[in-house]
Coordinates of C-alpha atoms and ligand atoms in Angstrom, one line a residue:
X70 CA 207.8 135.2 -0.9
X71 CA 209.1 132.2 0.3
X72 CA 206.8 129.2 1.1
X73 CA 209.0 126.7 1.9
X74 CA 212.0 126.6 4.8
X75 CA 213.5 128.6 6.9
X76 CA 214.6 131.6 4.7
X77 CA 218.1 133.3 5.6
X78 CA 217.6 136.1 7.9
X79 CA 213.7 135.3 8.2
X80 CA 211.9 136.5 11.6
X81 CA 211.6 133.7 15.2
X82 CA 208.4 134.8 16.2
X83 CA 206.5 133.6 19.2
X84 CA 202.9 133.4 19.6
X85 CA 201.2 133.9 22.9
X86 CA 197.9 133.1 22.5
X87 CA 195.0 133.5 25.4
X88 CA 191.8 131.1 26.8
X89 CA 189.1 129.7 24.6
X90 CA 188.7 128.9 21.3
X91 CA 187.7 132.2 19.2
X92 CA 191.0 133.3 21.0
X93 CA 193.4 130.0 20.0
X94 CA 191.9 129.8 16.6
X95 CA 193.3 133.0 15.1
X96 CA 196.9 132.3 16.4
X97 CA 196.7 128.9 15.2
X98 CA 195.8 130.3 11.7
X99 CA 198.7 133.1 11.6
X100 CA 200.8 130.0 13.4
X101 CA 200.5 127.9 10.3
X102 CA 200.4 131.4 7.8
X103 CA 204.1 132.6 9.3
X104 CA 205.3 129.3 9.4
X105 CA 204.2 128.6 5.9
X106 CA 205.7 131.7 4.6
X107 CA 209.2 130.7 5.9
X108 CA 209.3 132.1 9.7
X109 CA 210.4 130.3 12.6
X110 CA 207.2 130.0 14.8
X111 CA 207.3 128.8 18.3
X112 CA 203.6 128.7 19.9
X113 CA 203.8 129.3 23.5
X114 CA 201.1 126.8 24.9
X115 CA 199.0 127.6 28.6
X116 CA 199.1 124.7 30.7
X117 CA 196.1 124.0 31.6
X118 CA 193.6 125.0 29.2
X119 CA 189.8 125.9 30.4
X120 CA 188.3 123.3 27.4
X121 CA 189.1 119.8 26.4
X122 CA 188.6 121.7 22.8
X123 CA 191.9 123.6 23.2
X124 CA 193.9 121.3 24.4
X125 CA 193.0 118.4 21.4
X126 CA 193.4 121.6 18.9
X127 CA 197.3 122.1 20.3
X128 CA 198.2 118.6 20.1
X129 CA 196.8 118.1 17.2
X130 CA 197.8 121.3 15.0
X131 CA 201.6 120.5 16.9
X132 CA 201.0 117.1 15.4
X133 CA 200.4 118.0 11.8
X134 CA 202.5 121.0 12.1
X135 CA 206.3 120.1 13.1
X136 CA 208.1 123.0 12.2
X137 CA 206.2 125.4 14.5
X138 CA 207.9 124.5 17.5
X139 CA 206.2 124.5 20.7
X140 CA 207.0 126.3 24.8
X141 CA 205.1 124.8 27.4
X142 CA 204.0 128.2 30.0
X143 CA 202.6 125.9 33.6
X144 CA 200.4 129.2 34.8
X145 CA 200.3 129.3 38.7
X146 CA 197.1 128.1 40.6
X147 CA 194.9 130.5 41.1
X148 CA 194.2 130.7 44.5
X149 CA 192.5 133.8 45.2
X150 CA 190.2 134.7 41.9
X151 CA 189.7 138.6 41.9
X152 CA 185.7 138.0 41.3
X153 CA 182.6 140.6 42.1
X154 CA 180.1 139.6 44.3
X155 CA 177.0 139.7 42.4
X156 CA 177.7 137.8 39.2
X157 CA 179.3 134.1 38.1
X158 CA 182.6 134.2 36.9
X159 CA 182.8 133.3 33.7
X160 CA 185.7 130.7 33.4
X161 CA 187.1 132.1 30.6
X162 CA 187.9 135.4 32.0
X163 CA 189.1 133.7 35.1
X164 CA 191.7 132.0 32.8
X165 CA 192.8 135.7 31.2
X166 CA 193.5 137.0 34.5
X167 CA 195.5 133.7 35.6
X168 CA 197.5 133.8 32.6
X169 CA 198.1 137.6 33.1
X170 CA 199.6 137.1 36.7
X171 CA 201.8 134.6 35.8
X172 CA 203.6 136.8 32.9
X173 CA 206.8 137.1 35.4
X174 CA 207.4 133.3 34.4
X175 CA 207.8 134.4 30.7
X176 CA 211.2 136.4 30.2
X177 CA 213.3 133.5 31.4
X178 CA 211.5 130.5 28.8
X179 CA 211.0 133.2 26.1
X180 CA 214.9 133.9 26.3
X181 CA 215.8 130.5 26.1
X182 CA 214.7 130.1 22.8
X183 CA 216.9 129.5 20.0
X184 CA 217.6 130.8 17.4
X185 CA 216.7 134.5 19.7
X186 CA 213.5 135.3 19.0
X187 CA 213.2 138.8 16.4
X188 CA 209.3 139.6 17.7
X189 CA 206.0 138.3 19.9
X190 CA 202.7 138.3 18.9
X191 CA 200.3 138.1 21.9
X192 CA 196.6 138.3 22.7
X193 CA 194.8 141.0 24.0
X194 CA 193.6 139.6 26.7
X195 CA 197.5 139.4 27.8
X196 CA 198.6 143.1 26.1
X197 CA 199.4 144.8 30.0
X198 CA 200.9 141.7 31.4
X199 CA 203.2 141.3 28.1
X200 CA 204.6 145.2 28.1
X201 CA 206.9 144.7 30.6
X202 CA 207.9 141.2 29.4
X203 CA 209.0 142.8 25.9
X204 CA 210.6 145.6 27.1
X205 CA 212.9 143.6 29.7
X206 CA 213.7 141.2 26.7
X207 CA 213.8 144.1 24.2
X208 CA 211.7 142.3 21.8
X209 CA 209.2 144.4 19.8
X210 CA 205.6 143.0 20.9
X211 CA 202.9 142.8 18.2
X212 CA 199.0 142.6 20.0
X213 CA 196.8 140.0 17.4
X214 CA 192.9 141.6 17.9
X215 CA 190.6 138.5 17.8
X216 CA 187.6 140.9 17.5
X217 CA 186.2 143.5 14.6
X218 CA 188.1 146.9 14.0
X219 CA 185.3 148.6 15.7
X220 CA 185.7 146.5 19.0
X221 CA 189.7 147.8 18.6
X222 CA 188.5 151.5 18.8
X223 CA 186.4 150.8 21.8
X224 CA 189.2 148.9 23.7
X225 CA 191.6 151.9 22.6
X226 CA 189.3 154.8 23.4
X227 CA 187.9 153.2 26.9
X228 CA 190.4 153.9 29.6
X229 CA 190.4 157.4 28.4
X230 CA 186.5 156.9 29.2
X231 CA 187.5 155.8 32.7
X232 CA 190.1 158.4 33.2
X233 CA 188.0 161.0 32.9
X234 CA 185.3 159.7 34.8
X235 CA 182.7 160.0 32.2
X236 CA 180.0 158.5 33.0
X237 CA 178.6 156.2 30.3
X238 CA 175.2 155.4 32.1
X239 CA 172.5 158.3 31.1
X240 CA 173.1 158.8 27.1
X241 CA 171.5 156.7 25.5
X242 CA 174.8 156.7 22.5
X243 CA 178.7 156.5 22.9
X244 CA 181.0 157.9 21.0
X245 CA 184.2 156.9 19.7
X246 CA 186.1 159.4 18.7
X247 CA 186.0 160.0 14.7
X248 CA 183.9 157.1 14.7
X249 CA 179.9 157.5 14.0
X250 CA 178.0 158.1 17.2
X251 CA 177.2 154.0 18.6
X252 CA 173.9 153.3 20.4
X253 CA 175.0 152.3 23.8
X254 CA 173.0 149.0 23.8
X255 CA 175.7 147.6 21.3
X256 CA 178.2 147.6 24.3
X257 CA 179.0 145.2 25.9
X258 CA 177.0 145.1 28.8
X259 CA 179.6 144.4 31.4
X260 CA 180.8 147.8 31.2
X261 CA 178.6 149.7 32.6
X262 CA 178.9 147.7 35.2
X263 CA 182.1 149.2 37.3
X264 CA 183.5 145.8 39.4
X265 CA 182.9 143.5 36.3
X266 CA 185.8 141.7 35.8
X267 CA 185.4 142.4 31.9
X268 CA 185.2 146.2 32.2
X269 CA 188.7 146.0 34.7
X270 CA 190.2 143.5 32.2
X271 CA 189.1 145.6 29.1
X272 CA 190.5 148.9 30.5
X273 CA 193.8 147.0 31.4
X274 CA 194.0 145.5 27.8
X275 CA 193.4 149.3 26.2
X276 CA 195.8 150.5 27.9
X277 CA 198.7 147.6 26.8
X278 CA 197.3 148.1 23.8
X279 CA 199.2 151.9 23.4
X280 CA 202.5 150.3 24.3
X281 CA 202.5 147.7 21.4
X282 CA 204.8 148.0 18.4
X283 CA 201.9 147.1 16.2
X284 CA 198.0 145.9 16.2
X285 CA 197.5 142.9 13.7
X286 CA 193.5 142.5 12.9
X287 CA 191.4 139.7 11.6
X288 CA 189.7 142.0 9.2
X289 CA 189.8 143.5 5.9
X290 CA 189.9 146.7 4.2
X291 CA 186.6 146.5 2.9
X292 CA 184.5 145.3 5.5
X293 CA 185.8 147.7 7.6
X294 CA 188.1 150.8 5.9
X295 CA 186.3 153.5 8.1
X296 CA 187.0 152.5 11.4
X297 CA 190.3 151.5 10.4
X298 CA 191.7 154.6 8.8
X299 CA 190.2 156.7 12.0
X300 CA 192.1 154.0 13.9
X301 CA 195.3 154.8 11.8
X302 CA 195.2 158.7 11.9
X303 CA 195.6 158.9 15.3
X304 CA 191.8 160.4 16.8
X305 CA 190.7 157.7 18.8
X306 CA 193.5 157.9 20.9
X307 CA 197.6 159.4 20.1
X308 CA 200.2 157.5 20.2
X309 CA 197.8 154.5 19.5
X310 CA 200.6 151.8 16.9
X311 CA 199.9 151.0 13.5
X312 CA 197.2 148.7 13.1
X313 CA 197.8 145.8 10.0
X314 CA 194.3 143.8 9.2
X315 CA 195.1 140.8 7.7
X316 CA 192.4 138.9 7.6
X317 CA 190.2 136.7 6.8
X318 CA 193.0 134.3 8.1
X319 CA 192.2 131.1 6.4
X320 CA 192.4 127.8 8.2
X321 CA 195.6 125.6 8.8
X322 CA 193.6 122.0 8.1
X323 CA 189.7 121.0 6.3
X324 CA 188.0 118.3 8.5
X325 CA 185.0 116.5 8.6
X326 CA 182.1 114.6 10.4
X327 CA 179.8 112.0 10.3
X328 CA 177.3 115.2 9.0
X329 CA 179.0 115.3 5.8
X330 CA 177.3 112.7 4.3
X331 CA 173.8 114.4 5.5
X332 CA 174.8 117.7 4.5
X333 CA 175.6 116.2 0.6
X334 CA 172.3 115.3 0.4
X335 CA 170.5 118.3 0.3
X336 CA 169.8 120.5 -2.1
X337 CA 172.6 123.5 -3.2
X338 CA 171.6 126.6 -1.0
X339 CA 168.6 124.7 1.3
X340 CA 170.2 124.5 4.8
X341 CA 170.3 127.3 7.4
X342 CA 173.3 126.2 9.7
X343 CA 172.8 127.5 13.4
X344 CA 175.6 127.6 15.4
X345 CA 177.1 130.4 19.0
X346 CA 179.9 129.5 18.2
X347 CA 182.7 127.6 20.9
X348 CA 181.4 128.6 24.4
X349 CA 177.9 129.9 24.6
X350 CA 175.4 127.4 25.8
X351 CA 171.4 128.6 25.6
X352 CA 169.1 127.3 28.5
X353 CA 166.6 125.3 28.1
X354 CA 163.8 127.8 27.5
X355 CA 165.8 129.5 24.8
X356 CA 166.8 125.7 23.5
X357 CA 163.0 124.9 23.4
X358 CA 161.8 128.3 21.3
X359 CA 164.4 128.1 18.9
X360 CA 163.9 124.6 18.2
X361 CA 160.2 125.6 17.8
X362 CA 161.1 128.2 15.5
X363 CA 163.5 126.3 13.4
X364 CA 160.4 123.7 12.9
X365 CA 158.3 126.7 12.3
X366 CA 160.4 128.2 9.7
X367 CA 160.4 125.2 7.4
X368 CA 163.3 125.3 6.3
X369 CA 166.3 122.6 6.3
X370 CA 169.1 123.0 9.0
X371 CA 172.3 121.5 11.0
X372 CA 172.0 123.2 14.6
X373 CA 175.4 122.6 16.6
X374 CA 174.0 122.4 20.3
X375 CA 175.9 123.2 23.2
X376 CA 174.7 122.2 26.4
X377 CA 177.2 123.5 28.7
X378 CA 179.8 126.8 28.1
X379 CA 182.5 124.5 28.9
X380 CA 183.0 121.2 27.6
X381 CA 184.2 119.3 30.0
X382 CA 180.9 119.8 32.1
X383 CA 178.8 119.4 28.9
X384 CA 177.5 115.5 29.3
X385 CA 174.1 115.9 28.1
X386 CA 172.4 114.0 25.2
X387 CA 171.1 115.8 22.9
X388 CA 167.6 114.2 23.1
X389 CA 168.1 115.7 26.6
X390 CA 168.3 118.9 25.3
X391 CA 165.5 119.3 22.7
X392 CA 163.0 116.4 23.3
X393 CA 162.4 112.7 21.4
X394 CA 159.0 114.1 20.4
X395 CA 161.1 117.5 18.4
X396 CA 163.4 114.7 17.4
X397 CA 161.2 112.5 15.5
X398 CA 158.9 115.9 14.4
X399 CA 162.0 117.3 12.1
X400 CA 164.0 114.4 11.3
X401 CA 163.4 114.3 7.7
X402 CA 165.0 118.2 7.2
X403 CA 167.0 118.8 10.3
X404 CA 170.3 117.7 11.8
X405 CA 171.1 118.5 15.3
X406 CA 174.7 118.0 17.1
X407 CA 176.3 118.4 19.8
X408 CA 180.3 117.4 18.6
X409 CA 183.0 119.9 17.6
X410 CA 182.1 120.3 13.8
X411 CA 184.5 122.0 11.2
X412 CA 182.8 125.1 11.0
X413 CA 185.1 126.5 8.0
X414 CA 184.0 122.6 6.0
X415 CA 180.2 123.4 6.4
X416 CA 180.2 126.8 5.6
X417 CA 181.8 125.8 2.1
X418 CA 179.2 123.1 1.5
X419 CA 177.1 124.1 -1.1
X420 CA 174.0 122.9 0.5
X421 CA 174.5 125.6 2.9
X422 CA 172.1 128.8 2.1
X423 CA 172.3 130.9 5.5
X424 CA 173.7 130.9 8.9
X425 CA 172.1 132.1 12.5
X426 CA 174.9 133.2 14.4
X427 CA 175.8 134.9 17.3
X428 CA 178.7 136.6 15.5
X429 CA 181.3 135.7 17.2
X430 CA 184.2 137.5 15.6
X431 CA 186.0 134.4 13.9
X432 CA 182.5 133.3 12.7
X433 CA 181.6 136.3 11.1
X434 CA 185.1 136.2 8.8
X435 CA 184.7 132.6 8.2
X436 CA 180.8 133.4 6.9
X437 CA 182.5 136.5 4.6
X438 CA 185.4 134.7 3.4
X439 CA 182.6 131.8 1.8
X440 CA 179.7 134.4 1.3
X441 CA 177.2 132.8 3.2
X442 CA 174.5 135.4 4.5
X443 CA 174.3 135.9 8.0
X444 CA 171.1 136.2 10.5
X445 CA 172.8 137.8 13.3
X446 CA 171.4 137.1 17.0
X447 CA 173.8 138.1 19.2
X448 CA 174.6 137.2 22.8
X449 CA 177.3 138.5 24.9
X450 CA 180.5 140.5 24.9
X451 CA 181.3 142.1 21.7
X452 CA 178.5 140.1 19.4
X453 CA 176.6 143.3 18.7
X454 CA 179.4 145.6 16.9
X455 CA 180.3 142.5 15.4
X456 CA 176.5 142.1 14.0
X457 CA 176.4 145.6 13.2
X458 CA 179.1 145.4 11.1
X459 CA 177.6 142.0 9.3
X460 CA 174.5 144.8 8.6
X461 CA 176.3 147.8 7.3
X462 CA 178.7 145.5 5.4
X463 CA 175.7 143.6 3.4
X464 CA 176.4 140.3 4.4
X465 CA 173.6 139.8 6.5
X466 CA 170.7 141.1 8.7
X467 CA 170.4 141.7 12.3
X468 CA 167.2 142.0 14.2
X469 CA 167.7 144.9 16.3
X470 CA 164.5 144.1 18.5
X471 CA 165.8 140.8 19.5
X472 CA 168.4 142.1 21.8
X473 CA 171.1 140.1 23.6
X474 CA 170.4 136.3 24.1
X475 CA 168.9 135.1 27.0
X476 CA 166.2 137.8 26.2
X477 CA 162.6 136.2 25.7
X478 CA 162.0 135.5 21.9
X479 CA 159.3 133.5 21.2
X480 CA 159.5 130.4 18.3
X481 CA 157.4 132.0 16.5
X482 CA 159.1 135.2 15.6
X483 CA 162.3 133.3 15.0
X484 CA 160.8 130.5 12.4
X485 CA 159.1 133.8 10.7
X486 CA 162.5 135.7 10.3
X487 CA 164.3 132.5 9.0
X488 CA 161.7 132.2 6.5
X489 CA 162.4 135.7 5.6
X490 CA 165.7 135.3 5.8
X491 CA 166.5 132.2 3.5
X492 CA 164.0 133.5 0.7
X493 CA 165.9 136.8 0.8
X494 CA 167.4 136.8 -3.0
X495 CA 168.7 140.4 -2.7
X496 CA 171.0 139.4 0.4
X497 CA 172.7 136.3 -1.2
X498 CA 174.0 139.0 -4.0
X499 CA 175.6 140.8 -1.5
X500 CA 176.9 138.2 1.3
X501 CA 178.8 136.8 -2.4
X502 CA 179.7 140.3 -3.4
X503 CA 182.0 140.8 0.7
X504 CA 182.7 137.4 0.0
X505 CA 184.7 138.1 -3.4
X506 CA 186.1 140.8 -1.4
X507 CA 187.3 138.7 1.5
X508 CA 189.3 136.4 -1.0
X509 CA 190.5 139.2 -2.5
X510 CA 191.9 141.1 0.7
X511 CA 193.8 137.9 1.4
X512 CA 194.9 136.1 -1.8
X513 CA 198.1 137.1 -3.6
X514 CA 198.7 141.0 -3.6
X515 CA 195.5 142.2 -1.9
X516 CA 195.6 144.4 0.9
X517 CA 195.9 142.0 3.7
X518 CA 198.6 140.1 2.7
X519 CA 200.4 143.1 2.4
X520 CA 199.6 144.1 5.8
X521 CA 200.9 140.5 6.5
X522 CA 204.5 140.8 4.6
X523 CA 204.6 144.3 6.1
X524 CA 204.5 142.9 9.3
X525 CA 206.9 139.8 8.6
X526 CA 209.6 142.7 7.3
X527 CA 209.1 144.9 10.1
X528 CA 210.0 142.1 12.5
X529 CA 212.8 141.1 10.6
X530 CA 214.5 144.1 12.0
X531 CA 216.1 143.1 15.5
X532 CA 215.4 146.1 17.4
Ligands
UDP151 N1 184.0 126.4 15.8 C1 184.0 125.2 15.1 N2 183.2 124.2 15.5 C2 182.3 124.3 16.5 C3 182.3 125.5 17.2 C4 183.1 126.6 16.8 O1 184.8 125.1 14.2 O2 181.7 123.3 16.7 C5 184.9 127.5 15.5 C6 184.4 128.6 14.6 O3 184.5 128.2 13.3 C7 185.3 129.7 15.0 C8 185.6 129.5 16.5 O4 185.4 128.1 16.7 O5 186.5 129.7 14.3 C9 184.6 130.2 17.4 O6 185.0 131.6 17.5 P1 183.9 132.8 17.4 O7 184.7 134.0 17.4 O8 183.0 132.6 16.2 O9 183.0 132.6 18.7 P2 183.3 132.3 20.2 O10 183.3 130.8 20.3 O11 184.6 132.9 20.6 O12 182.1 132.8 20.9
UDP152 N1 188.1 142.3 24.9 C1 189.2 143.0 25.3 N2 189.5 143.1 26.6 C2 188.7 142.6 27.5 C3 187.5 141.9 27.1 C4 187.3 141.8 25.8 O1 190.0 143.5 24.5 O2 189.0 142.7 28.7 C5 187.8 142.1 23.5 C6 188.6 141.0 22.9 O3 188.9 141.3 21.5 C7 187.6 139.9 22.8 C8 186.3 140.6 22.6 O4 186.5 141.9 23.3 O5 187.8 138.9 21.8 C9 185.0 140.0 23.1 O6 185.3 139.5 24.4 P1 184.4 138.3 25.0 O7 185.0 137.9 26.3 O8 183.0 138.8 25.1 O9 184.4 137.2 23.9 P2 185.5 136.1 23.6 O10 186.2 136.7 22.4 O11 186.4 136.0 24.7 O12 184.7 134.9 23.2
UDP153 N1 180.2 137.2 28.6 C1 180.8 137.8 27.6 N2 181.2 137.1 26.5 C2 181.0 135.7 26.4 C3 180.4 135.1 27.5 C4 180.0 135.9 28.6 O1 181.0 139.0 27.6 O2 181.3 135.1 25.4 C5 179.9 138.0 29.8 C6 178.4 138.1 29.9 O3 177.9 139.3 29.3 C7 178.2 138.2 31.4 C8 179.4 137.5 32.0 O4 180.3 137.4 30.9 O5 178.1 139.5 31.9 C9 179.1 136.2 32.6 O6 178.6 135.4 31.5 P1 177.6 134.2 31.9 O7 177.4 133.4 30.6 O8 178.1 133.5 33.1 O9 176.3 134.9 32.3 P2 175.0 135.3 31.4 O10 175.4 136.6 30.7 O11 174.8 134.2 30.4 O12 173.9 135.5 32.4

């Protein structure tokens, strides 16, 4: 392979990724991946973002990056949001379903690219507006799935779900088909709720999914081979494309922070690092017990604190947040902010023993690719099959009983499990053992870079 230039007959791929930042990152990744292996990438960039995070991420990675070249998309104002009655829009899904009804503006920028572009890659969240795009420029459209395998065979099987009118309410399990029978309270709970704008979105996404020429995953072989062999033999739904994982995909740049220096002074394998990752805030109660239980626990840790889902709106202090008095209390083994830290940079630190996370799908691959166990607690959306799978795979534990976030846990209960949790020699073994595995999958001639060149060759081909 090439890592240099241009090479002669090499793909012009463009990128089309959707809102927030476990979206962006993975297309900034395979971005600076193509681009490195010798493909012309151009990243086609929403105007205007939903965070201040996104937007500093583009400039910046166009910045550092100049020969990924760059196609400003102005979506249209959004005048008349399609929203249910009973629950707060969540801005981020309000951005999907922008960007989706602007995909008419598409054919005539994505055409004017030159040299003509071979192939797309675009995110789920824009798979049904992007079908007919593709097909009027007669470029082959590959969907990049942000999420775990599993969370593919639930967006693939669930219009079929809808089409049939089965009702998903009364059994207490869902099944996939080919796929081990799921306990229905690791859904996502917006879809048993029939006007949610996720449930709509998600059964529009499956169903763009099927018309794709190909399904590029951020996962491995070994963390998930089951679901994605039933995924590639065709019994979660026919005619479903090939699905390539290629992941972990590894990061374009290594940052840092003023919480370097703090980290560097602890002792190898000491500090639990707590973060929910780019756009879940906790309120105050849930601030309050697991600050209580972090104190509790004993144990050292860097907690990134969000105050607000979206940045922009996010203006309190952190003493705001958790209190002078819990301030001065752990100051001596804890370190609490409220910045945009380089996740990928701390979880390499060796000071770093464990992580609470609420397995966000990019955070869970960035935990296996450096081995770092993982207390799963998750929150919303798809955090639940994501924690499952950071169960089954050995690289961490999840507390069933603690539910979804925003569920009353008391300080107590957290600090005891943490304890657990960072004393837990057994579990290290294994979170290193997926992480050898991770590196593996992805470094020269393991199976996701193969999945990787097979994709580059296959959109070689001009079809
Ligand atoms: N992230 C980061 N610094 C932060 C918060 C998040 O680098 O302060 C990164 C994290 O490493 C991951 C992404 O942002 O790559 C968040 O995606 P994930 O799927 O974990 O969760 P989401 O934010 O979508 O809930
Ligand atoms: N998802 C999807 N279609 C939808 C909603 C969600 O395919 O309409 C998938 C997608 O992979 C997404 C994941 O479910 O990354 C979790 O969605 P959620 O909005 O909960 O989290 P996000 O990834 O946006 O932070
Ligand atoms: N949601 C989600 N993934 C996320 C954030 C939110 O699926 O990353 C869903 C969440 O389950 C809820 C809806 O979007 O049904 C609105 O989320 P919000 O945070 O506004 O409400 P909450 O669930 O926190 O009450």
């Amino acid at each position: 392979m090439a890592t240099g230039g241009r090479m002669e007959n090499s793909p012009h791929v463009a990128l089309l990724p959707s809102a927030g930042m476990g979206h962006l990152t993975p297309f900034l990744r395979l971005a600076a991946t193509l681009a490195g292996r010798g493909c012309t990438v151009t990243l086609v960039v929403t105007h205007p973002t939903v965070s201040l995070t996104e937007s500093q991420h583009i400039t910046h990675f166009l910045s550092t990056h100049p020969q990924v070249h760059s196609l400003n998309f102005h979506i249209l104002p959004f005048d008349d949001p399609i929203t249910d009655n009973s629950i707060p829009t969540d801005p981020f899904f309000l951005q999907f379903e922008a960007i989706q009804r602007s995909g008419h503006l598409l054919p005539p920028l994505l055409s004017s690219l030159s040299p003509p572009l071979s192939s797309l890659v675009t995110d789920i969240m824009l798979a049904p507006t992007i079908d007919p795009v593709s097909t009027h420029l007669c470029l082959p459209n590959y969907v990049l799935f942000t999420s775990c395998a599993k969370m593919l065979a639930l967006v693939a099987h669930f219009p079929t779900v809808s089409d049939k009118g089965i009702s998903i309410d009364l059994d207490p399990n869902f099944d996939i088909p080919g796929l081990p029978t799921l306990p229905k309270s690791w859904l996502p709970p917006p879809l048993f709720d029939q006007t949610h704008i996720f449930r709509r979105l998600l059964i529009s996404n499956g169903r763009g999914l099927i018309k794709a020429k190909g399904i590029l995953t951020n996962t491995f072989q070994a963390l998930e081979s089951e679901t994605l062999a039933t995924l590639n033999d065709g019994k979660i739904v026919s005619g479903l494309p090939p699905v390539l994982a290629i992941g972990p995909l590894e990061p374009y740049e290594y940052g840092q922070g003023p919480w370097i220096s703090w980290l560097s002074a602890q002792p190898a394998g000491s500090v639990m690092y707590v973060s929910f990752g780019s756009r879940t805030a906790l309120s105050k109660e849930e601030i309050r017990e697991l600050g209580d239980g972090l104190e509790k626990s004993g144990v050292r840790f860097l907690w990134v604190l969000k105050g607000n889902k979206v940045d922009k709106e996010d203006s309190q202090e952190i003493e705001d947040l958790v209190g002078y008095d819990f301030l001065k209390r752990v100051k001596n083994r804890g370190l609490i902010v409220k910045d945009w830290v380089d996740q990928w940079v701390i979880l390499e630190h060796v000071a770093i023993g464990g992580f609470l996370s609420h397995c966000g799908w990019n955070s869970v691959t960035e935990a296996a690719w450096h081995g770092v166990p993982v207390l799963a607690w998750p929150q919303h959306g798809d955090q639940k099959l994501n924690a499952s799978i950071v169960k089954s795979s050995g690289l961490g534990l999840w507390e069933e009983s603690w539910g979804w976030g925003g569920e009353k846990l008391k300080g107590e209960e957290i600090g005891k499990r943490i304890r657990e949790f960072m004393e837990n020699e057994e579990l290290k073994k294994k979170a290193t053992n997926v992480g050898e595995e991770a590196r593996k999958a992805a470094g020269k001639g393991g199976n996701s870079e193969k999945a990787l060149i097979e994709f580059m060759q296959t959109s070689k081909k001009i079809l």
